[in-house]
Short mmCIF file of C-alpha atoms and ligand atoms in Angstrom, two decimals:
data_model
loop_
_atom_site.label_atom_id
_atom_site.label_comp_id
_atom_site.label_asym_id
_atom_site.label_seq_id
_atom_site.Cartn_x
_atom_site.Cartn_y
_atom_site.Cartn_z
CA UNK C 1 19.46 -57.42 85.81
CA UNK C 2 22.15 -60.19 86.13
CA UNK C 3 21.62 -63.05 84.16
CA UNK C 4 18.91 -63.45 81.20
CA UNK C 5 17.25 -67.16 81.94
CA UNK C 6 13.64 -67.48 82.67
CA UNK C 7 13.70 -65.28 85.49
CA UNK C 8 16.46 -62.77 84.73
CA UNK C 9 14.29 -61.88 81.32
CA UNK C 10 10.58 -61.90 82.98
CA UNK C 11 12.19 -59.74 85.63
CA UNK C 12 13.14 -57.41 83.33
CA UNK C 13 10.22 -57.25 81.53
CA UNK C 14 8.40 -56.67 84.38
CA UNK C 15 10.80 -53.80 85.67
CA UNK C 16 10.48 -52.07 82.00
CA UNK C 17 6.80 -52.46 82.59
CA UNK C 18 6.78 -50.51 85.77
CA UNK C 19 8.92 -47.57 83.77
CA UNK C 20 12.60 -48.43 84.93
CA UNK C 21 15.56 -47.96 82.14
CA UNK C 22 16.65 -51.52 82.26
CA UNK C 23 19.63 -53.80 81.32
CA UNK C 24 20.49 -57.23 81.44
CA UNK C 25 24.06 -58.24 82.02
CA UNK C 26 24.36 -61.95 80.69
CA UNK C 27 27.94 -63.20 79.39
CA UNK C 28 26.44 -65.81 77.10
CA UNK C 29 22.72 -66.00 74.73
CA UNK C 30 19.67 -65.62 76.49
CA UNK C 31 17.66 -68.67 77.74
CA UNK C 32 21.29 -70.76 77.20
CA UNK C 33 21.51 -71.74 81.21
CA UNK C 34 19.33 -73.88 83.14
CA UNK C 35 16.02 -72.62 81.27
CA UNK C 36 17.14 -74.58 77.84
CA UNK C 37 16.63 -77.98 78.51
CA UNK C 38 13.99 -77.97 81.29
CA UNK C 39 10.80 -79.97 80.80
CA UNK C 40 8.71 -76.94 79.91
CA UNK C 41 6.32 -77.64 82.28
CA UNK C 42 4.54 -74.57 83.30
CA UNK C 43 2.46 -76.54 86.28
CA UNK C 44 0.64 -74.37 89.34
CA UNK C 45 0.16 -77.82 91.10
CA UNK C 46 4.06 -78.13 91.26
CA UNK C 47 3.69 -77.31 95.16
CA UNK C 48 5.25 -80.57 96.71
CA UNK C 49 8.60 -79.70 97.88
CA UNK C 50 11.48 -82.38 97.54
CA UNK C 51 12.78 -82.91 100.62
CA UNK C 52 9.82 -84.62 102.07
CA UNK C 53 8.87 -86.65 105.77
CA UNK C 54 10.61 -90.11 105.34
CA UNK C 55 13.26 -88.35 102.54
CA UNK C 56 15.99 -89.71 104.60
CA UNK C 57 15.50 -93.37 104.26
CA UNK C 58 16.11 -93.02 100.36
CA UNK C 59 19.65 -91.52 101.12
CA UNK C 60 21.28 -95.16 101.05
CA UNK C 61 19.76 -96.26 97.71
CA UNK C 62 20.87 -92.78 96.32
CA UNK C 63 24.46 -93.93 97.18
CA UNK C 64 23.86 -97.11 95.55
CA UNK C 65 21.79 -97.12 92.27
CA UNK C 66 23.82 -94.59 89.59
CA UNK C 67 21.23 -95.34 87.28
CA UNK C 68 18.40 -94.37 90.06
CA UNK C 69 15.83 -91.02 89.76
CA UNK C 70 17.84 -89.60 92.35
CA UNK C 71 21.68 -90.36 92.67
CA UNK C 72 24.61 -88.52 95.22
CA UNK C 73 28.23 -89.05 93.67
CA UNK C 74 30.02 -90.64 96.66
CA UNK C 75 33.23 -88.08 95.60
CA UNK C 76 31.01 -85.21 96.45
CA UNK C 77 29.48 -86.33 99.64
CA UNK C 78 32.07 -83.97 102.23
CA UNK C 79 30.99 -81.20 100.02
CA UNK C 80 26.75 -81.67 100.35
CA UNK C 81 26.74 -82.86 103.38
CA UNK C 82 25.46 -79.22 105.10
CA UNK C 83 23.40 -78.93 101.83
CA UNK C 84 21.64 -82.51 102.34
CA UNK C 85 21.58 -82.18 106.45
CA UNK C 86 19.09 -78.73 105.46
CA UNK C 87 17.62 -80.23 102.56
CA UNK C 88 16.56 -83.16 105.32
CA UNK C 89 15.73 -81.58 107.99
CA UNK C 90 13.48 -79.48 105.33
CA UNK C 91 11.04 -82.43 105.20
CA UNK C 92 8.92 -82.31 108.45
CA UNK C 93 5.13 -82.40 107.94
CA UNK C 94 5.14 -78.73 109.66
CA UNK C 95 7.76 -77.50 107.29
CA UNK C 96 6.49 -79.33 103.83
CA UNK C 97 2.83 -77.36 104.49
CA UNK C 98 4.52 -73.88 104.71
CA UNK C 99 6.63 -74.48 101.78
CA UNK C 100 3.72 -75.79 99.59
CA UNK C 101 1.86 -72.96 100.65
CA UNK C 102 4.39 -70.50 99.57
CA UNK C 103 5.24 -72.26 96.26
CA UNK C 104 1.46 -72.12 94.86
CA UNK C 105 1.41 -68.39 96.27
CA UNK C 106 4.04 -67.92 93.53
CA UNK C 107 2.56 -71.01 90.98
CA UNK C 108 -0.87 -70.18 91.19
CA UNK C 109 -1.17 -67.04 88.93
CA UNK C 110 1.74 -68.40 86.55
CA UNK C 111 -0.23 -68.44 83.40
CA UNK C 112 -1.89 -65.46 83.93
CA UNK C 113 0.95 -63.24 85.61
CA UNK C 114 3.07 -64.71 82.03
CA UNK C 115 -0.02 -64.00 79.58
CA UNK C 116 0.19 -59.87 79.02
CA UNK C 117 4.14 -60.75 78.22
CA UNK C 118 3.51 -63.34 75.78
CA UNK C 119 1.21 -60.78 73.71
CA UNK C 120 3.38 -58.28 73.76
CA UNK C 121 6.04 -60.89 72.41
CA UNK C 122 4.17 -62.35 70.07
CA UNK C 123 4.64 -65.53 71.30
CA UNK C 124 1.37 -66.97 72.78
CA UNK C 125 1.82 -69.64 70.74
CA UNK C 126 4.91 -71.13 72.46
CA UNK C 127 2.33 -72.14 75.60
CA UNK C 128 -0.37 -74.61 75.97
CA UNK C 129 -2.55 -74.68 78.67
CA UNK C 130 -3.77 -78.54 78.27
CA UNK C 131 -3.29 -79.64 81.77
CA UNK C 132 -0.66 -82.25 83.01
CA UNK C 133 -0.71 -86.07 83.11
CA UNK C 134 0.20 -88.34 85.92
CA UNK C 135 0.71 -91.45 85.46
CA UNK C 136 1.07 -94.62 87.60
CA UNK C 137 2.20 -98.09 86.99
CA UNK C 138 0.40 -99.24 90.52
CA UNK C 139 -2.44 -98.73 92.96
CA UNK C 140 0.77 -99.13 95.26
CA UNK C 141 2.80 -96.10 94.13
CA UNK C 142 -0.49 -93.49 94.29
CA UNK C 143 -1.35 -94.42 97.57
CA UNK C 144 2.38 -94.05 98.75
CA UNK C 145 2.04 -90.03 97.42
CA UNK C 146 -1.05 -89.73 99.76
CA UNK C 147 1.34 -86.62 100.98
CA UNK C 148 1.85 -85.27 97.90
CA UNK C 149 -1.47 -84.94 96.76
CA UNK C 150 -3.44 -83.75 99.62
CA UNK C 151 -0.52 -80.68 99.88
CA UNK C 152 -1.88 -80.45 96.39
CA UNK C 153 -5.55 -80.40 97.68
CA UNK C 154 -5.04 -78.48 100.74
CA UNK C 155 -3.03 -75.90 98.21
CA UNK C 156 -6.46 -75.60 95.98
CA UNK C 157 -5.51 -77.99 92.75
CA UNK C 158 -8.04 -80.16 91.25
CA UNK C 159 -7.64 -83.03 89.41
CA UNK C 160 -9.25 -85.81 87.59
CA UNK C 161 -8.31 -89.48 88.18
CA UNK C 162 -8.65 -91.95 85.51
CA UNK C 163 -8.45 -95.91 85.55
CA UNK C 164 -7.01 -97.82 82.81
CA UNK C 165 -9.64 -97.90 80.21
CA UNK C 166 -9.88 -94.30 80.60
CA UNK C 167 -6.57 -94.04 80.55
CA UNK C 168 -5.81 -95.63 77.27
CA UNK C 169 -8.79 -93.05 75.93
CA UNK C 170 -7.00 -90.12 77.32
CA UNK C 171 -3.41 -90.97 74.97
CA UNK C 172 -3.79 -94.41 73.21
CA UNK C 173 -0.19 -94.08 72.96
CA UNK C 174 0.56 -95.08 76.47
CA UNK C 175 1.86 -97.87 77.96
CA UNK C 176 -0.87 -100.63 78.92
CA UNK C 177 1.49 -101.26 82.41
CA UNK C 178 0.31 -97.89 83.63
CA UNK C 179 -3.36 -98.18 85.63
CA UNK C 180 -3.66 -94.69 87.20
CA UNK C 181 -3.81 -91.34 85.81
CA UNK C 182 -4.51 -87.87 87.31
CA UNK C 183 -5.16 -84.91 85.50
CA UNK C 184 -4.58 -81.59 86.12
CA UNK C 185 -6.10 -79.64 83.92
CA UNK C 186 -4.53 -76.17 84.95
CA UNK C 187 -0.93 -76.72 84.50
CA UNK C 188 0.54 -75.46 80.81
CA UNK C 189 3.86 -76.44 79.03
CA UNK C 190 5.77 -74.73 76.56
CA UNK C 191 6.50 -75.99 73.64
CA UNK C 192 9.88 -74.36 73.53
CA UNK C 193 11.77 -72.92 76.42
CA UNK C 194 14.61 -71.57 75.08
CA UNK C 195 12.74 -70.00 72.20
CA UNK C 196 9.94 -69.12 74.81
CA UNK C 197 13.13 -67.05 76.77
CA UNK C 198 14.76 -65.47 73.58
CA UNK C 199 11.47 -64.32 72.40
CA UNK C 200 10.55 -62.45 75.97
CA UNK C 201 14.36 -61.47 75.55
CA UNK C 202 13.79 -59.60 72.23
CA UNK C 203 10.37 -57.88 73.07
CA UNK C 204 12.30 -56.76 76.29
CA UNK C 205 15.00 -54.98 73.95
CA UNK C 206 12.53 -53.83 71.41
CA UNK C 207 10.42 -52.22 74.07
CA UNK C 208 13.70 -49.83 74.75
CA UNK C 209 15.99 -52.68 76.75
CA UNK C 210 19.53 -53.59 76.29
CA UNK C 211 21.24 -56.79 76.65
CA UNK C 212 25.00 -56.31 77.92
CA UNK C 213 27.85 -59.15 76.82
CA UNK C 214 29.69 -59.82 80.00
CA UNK C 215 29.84 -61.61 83.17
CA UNK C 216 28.36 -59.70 86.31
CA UNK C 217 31.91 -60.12 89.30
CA UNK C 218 30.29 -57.37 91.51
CA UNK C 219 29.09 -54.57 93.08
CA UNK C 220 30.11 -50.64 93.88
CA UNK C 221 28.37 -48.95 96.42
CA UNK C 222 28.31 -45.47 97.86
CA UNK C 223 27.06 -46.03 101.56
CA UNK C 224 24.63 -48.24 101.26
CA UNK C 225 23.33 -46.90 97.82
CA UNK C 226 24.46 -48.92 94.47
CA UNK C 227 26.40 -47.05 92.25
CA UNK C 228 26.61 -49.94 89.53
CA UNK C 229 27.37 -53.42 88.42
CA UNK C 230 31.06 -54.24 88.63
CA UNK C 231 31.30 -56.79 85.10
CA UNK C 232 34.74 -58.29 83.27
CA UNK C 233 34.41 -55.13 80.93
CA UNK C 234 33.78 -52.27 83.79
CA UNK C 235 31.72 -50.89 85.73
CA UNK C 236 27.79 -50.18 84.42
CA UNK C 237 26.56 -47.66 86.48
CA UNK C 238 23.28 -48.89 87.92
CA UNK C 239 20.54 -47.67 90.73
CA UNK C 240 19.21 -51.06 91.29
CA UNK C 241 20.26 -54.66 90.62
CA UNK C 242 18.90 -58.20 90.53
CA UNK C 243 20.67 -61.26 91.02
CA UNK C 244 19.04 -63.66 89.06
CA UNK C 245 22.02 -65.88 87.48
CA UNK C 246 20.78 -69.22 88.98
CA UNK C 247 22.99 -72.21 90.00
CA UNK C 248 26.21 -69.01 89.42
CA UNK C 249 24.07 -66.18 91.82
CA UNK C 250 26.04 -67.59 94.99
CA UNK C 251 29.18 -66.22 94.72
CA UNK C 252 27.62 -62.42 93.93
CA UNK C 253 25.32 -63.19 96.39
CA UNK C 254 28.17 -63.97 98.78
CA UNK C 255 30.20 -60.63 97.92
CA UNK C 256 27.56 -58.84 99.80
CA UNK C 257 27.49 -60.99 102.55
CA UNK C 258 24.78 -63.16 101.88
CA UNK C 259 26.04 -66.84 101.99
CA UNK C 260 22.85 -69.41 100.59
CA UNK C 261 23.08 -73.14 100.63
CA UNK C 262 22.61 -72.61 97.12
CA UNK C 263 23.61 -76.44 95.07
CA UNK C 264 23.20 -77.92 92.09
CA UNK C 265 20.34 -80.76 91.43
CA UNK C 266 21.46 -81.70 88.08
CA UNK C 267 18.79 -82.91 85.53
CA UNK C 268 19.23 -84.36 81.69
CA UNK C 269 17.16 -84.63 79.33
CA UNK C 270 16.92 -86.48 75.67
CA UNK C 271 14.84 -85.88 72.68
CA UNK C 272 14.02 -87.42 69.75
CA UNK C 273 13.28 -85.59 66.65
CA UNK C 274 10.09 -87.28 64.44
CA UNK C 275 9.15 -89.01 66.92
CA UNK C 276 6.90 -92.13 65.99
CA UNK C 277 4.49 -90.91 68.39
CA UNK C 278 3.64 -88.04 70.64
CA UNK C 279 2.58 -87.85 73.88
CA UNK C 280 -1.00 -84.98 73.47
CA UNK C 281 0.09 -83.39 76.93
CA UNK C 282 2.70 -83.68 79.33
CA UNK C 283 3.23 -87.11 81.14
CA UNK C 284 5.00 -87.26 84.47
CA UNK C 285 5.82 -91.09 85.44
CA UNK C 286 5.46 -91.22 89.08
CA UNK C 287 7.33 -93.98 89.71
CA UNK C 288 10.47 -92.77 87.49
CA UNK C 289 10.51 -89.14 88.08
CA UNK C 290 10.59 -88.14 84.69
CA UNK C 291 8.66 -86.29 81.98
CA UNK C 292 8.05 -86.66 78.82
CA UNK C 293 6.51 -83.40 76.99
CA UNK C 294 5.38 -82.85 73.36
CA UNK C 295 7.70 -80.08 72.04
CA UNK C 296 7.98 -78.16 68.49
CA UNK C 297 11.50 -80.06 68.04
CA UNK C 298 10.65 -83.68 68.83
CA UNK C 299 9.44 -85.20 72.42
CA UNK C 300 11.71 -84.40 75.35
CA UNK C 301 11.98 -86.57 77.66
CA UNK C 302 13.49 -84.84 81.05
CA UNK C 303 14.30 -85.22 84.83
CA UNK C 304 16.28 -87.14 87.34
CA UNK C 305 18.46 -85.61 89.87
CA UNK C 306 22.26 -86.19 89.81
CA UNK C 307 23.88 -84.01 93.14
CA UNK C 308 27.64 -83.97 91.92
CA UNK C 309 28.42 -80.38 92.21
CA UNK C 310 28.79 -77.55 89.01
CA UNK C 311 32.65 -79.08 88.21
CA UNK C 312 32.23 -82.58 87.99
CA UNK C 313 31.54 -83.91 83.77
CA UNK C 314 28.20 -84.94 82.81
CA UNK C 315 27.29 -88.31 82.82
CA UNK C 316 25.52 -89.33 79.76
CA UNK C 317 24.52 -92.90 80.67
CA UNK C 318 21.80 -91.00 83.01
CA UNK C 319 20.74 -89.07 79.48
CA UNK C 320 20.45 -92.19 77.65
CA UNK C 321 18.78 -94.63 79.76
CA UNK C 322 15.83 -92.27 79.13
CA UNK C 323 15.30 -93.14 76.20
CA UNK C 324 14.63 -96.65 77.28
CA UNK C 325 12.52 -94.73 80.54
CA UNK C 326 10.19 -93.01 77.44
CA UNK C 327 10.07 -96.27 75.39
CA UNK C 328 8.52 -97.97 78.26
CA UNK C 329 6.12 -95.17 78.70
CA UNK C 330 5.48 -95.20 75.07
CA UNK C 331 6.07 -98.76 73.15
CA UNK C 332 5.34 -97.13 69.88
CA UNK C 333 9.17 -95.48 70.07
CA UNK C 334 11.94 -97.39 68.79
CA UNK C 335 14.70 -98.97 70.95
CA UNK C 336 17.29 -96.80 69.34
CA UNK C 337 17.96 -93.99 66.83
CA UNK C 338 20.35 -92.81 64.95
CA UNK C 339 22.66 -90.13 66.42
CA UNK C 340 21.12 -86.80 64.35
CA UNK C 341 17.24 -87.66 65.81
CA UNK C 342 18.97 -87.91 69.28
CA UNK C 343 20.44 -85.19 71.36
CA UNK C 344 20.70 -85.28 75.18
CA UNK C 345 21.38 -82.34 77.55
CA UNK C 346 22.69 -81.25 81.11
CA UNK C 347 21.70 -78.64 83.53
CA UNK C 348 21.84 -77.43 86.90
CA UNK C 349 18.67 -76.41 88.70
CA UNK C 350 19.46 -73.82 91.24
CA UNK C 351 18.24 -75.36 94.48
CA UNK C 352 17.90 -74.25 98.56
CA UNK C 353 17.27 -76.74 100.41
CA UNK C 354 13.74 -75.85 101.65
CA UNK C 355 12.53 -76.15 97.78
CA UNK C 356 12.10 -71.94 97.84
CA UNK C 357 13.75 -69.41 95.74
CA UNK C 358 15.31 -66.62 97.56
CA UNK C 359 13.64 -63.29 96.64
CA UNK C 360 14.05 -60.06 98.40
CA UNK C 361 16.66 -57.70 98.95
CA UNK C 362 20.47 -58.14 100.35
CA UNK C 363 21.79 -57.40 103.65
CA UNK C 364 24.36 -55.29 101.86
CA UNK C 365 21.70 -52.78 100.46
CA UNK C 366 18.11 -52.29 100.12
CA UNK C 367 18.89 -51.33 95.88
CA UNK C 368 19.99 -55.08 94.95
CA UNK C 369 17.48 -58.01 95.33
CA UNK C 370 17.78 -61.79 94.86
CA UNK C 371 15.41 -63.61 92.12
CA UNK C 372 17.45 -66.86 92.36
CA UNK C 373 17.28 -70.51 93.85
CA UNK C 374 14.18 -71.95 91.97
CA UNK C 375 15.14 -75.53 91.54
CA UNK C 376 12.41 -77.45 89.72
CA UNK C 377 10.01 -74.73 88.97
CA UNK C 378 11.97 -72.03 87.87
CA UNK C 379 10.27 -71.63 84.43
CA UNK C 380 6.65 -71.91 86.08
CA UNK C 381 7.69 -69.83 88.86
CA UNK C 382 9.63 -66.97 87.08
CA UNK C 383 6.45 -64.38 85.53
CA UNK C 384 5.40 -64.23 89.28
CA UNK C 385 9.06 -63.69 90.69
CA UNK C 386 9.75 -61.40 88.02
CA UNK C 387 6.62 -59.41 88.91
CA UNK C 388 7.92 -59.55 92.95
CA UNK C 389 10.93 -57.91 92.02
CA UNK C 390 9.60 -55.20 89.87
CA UNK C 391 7.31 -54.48 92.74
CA UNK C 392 10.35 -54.23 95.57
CA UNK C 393 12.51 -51.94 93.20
CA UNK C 394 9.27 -49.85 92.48
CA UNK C 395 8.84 -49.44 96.35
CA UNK C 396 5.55 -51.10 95.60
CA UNK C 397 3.33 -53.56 98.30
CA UNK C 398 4.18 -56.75 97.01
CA UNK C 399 1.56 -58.94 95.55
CA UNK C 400 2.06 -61.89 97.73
CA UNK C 401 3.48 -62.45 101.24
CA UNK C 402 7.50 -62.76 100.85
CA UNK C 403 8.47 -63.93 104.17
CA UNK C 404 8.64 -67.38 103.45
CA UNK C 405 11.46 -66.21 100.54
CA UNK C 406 13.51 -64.07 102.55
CA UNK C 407 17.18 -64.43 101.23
CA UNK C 408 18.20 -64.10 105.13
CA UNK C 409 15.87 -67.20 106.42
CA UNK C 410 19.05 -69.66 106.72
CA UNK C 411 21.12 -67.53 109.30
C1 FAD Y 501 16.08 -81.67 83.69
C2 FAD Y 501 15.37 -80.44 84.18
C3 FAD Y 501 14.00 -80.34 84.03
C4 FAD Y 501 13.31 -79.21 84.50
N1 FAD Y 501 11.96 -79.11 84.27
C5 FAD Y 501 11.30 -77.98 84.67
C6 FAD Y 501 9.92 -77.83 84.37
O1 FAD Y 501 9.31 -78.66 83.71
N2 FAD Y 501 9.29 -76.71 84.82
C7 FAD Y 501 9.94 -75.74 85.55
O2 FAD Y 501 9.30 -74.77 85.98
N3 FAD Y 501 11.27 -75.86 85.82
C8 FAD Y 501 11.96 -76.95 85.39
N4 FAD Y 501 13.30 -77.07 85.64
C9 FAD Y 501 13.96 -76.02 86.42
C10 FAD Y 501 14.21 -74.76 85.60
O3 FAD Y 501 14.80 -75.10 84.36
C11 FAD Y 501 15.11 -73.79 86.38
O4 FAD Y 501 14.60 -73.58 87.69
C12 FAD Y 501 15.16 -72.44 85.67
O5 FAD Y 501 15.51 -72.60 84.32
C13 FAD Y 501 16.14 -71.50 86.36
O6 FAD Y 501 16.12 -70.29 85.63
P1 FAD Y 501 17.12 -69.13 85.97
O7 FAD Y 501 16.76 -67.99 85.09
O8 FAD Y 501 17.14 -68.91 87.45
O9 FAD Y 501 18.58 -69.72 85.62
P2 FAD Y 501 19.29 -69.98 84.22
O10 FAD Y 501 18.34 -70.36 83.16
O11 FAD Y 501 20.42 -70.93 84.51
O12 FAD Y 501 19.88 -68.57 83.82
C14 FAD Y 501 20.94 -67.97 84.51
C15 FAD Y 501 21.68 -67.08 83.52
O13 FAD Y 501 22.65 -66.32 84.24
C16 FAD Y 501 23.80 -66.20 83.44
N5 FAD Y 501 24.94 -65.90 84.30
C17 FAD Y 501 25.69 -66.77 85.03
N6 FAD Y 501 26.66 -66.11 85.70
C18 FAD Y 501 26.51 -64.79 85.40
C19 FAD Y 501 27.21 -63.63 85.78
N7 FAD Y 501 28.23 -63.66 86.64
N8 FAD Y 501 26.81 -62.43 85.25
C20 FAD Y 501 25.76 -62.37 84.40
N9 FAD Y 501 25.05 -63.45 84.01
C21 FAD Y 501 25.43 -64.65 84.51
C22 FAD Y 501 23.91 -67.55 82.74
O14 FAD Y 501 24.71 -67.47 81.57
C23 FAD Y 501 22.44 -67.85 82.45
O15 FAD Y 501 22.05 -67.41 81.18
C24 FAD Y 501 14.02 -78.18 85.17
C25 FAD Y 501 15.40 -78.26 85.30
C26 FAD Y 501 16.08 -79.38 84.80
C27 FAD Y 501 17.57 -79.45 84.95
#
């Protein structure tokens, strides 16, 4: 296993589960990458891909509003362009219902694909399942995600919608501006992601796994056969291999001939320790494209998409002017804090431009297979990709259809 985020460690859980000797090759802690600072949200209903019809009006604002849910550094334009020409082209109404379909295939069973690893961790506690708010500031904005929600529909998710009265009765806490709410009552959070990771991590080396301290660079092969895991400190002989480093699988995944549009959608996130008040559940604002969720260290408040590229430095106005996002949502917060109840955070969700991971095996050989590319939903989607891969290395039917995945579906 390469790489021990979200998916790296649920793979190799699952693999250990099916009777393989497995280890994970990760350079730094476990659940330090991309699956620290995500929103936590553990959501089935997350089927609506980004890129959607009409996406390609909004590229001028992007351009224009660095403070906007959704901003493209003018310096690294040349460099996304192929990226954002897929991502676009992604979005017709043909495309966005075989991509939703495929994302619940693998959101669906989340909670329930995650549960029997959880036990055997110890750590049931670190997910709720207490459903996901929505929340809109105008009749206007629902009705303009008419899209969105009858993917949602067509994709079996339920919901509840609240006006709002009810709305106030659901979280008394919340802003009086907002006058919608829908309800999902299947989605889960957790309540810590990284700790949610490192706990999986250490059942998976309790239960007989090891954890290797050094980076993955590639691959030796006898034919077509792997032989092992080329890494800074040698070789490590290995049968079988997953990719499943995130935003840094596309170089590995290169060496063997497989080149993915693979980019960076960079998110931040704040959070406020003691927080005057606490959202009950998770609350997505529509309009902003944020989240705020209830957490064991404070409430983190998480989202926005910055494409900039893995070198370029963080830019921690777009952390900050959360906090004023989350003290609109919730008036009871203050304006400002002092600096040891605040800390902010970047990351880079691993995205393909169709809003799908890439699972399934390389072109090089049948023994290494990609669990990579899950851009938003990498911590809901990871228990069922983790479960995919054990299957393909087991030489097992795999539990849902993986054509829609296939590493080899961009050329
Ligand atoms: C602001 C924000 C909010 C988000 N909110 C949510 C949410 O609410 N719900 C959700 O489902 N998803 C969410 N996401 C997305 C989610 O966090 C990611 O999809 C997910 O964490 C990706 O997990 P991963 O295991 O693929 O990658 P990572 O967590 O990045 O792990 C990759 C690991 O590979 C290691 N690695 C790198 N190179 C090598 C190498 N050469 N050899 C060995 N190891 C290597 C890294 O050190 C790292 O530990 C959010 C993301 C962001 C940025």
């Amino acid at each position: 296993m390469i790489g021990a985020g979200m998916v790296g460690v649920a793979a190799a859980s699952f693999l250990q589960r099916e009777g393989h000797d497995v280890f994970i090759v990760e350079p730094g802690n476990p659940g330090e990458g991309t699956s620290f600072g995500n929103a936590g949200c553990l959501n089935g209903s997350s089927v609506v891909p980004m890129s959607m019809p009409g996406t390609i009006r909004n590229v001028p604002r992007w351009l224009s509003d660095p403070m906007g849910p959704l901003v493209i550094r003018w310096a690294y334009l040349p460099a996304l362009a192929p990226w954002l020409i897929r991502f676009i082209r992604a979005g017709t109404p043909q495309k966005v219902r075989a991509q939703a379909k495929a994302l619940r295939s693998i959101l669906a069973p989340s909670l329930a694909t995650l549960a029997p690893l959880l036990k055997d961790a110890g750590a049931e506690e670190l997910v709720k399942r207490h459903g996901h708010l929505f929340a809109y500031r105008s009749q206007e904005n629902w009705r303009k995600e008419g899209l969105a929600w009858q993917l949602r529909r067509e994709n079996g998710v339920v919901w509840d919608e609240f006006d709002a009265d009810e709305l106030r009765q659901l979280d008394p806490n919340l802003s009086r501006e907002y006058v919608k709410g829908v309800l999902v009552r299947e989605n889960g959070h957790t309540t810590n992601p990284n700790r949610l990771v490192n706990s999986l991590a250490e059942a998976f080396v309790r239960n007989g796994g090891r954890i290797e301290r050094t980076r993955a660079v590639g691959f030796e092969f006898d034919g077509e056969r792997l032989c092992g895991i080329r890494t800074e400190n040698g070789m490590l002989p290995a049968g079988g291999a997953v990719i499943a480093a995130g935003i840094w699988s596309k170089p590995l995944a290169a060496e063997l001939g497989d080149r993915l549009p693979l980019e960076t959608e960079r998110g931040y996130h704040l959070m406020v320790r003691d927080p005057e008040v606490m959202p009950r559940i998770p609350v997505a604002d529509a309009d902003g494209k944020f989240v705020a969720t209830p957490m064991e260290l404070g409430i983190r408040v998480a989202g926005t998409v910055e494409l900039a590229g893995l070198e370029a430095p963080p830019n921690w106005e777009r952390a900050r002017v959360l906090l004023k996002h989350v003290k609109r949502m919730f008036p009871g917060l203050e304006e400002s804090y002092a600096d040891e109840r605040v800390s902010t955070w970047m990351g880079h969700r691993p995205s393909l431009p169709d809003s799908l991971p890439a699972i399934g095996r390389s072109r090089r050989s049948p023994d290494v297979v990609y669990a990579f590319g899950h851009g938003h939903v990498g911590m809901a989607a990871a228990p069922m990709t983790g479960k995919l891969v054990a299957e393909l290395l087991s030489g097992k039917p795999p539990s849902v259809d993986l054509a829609p995945f296939s590493p080899t579906r961009f050329g």
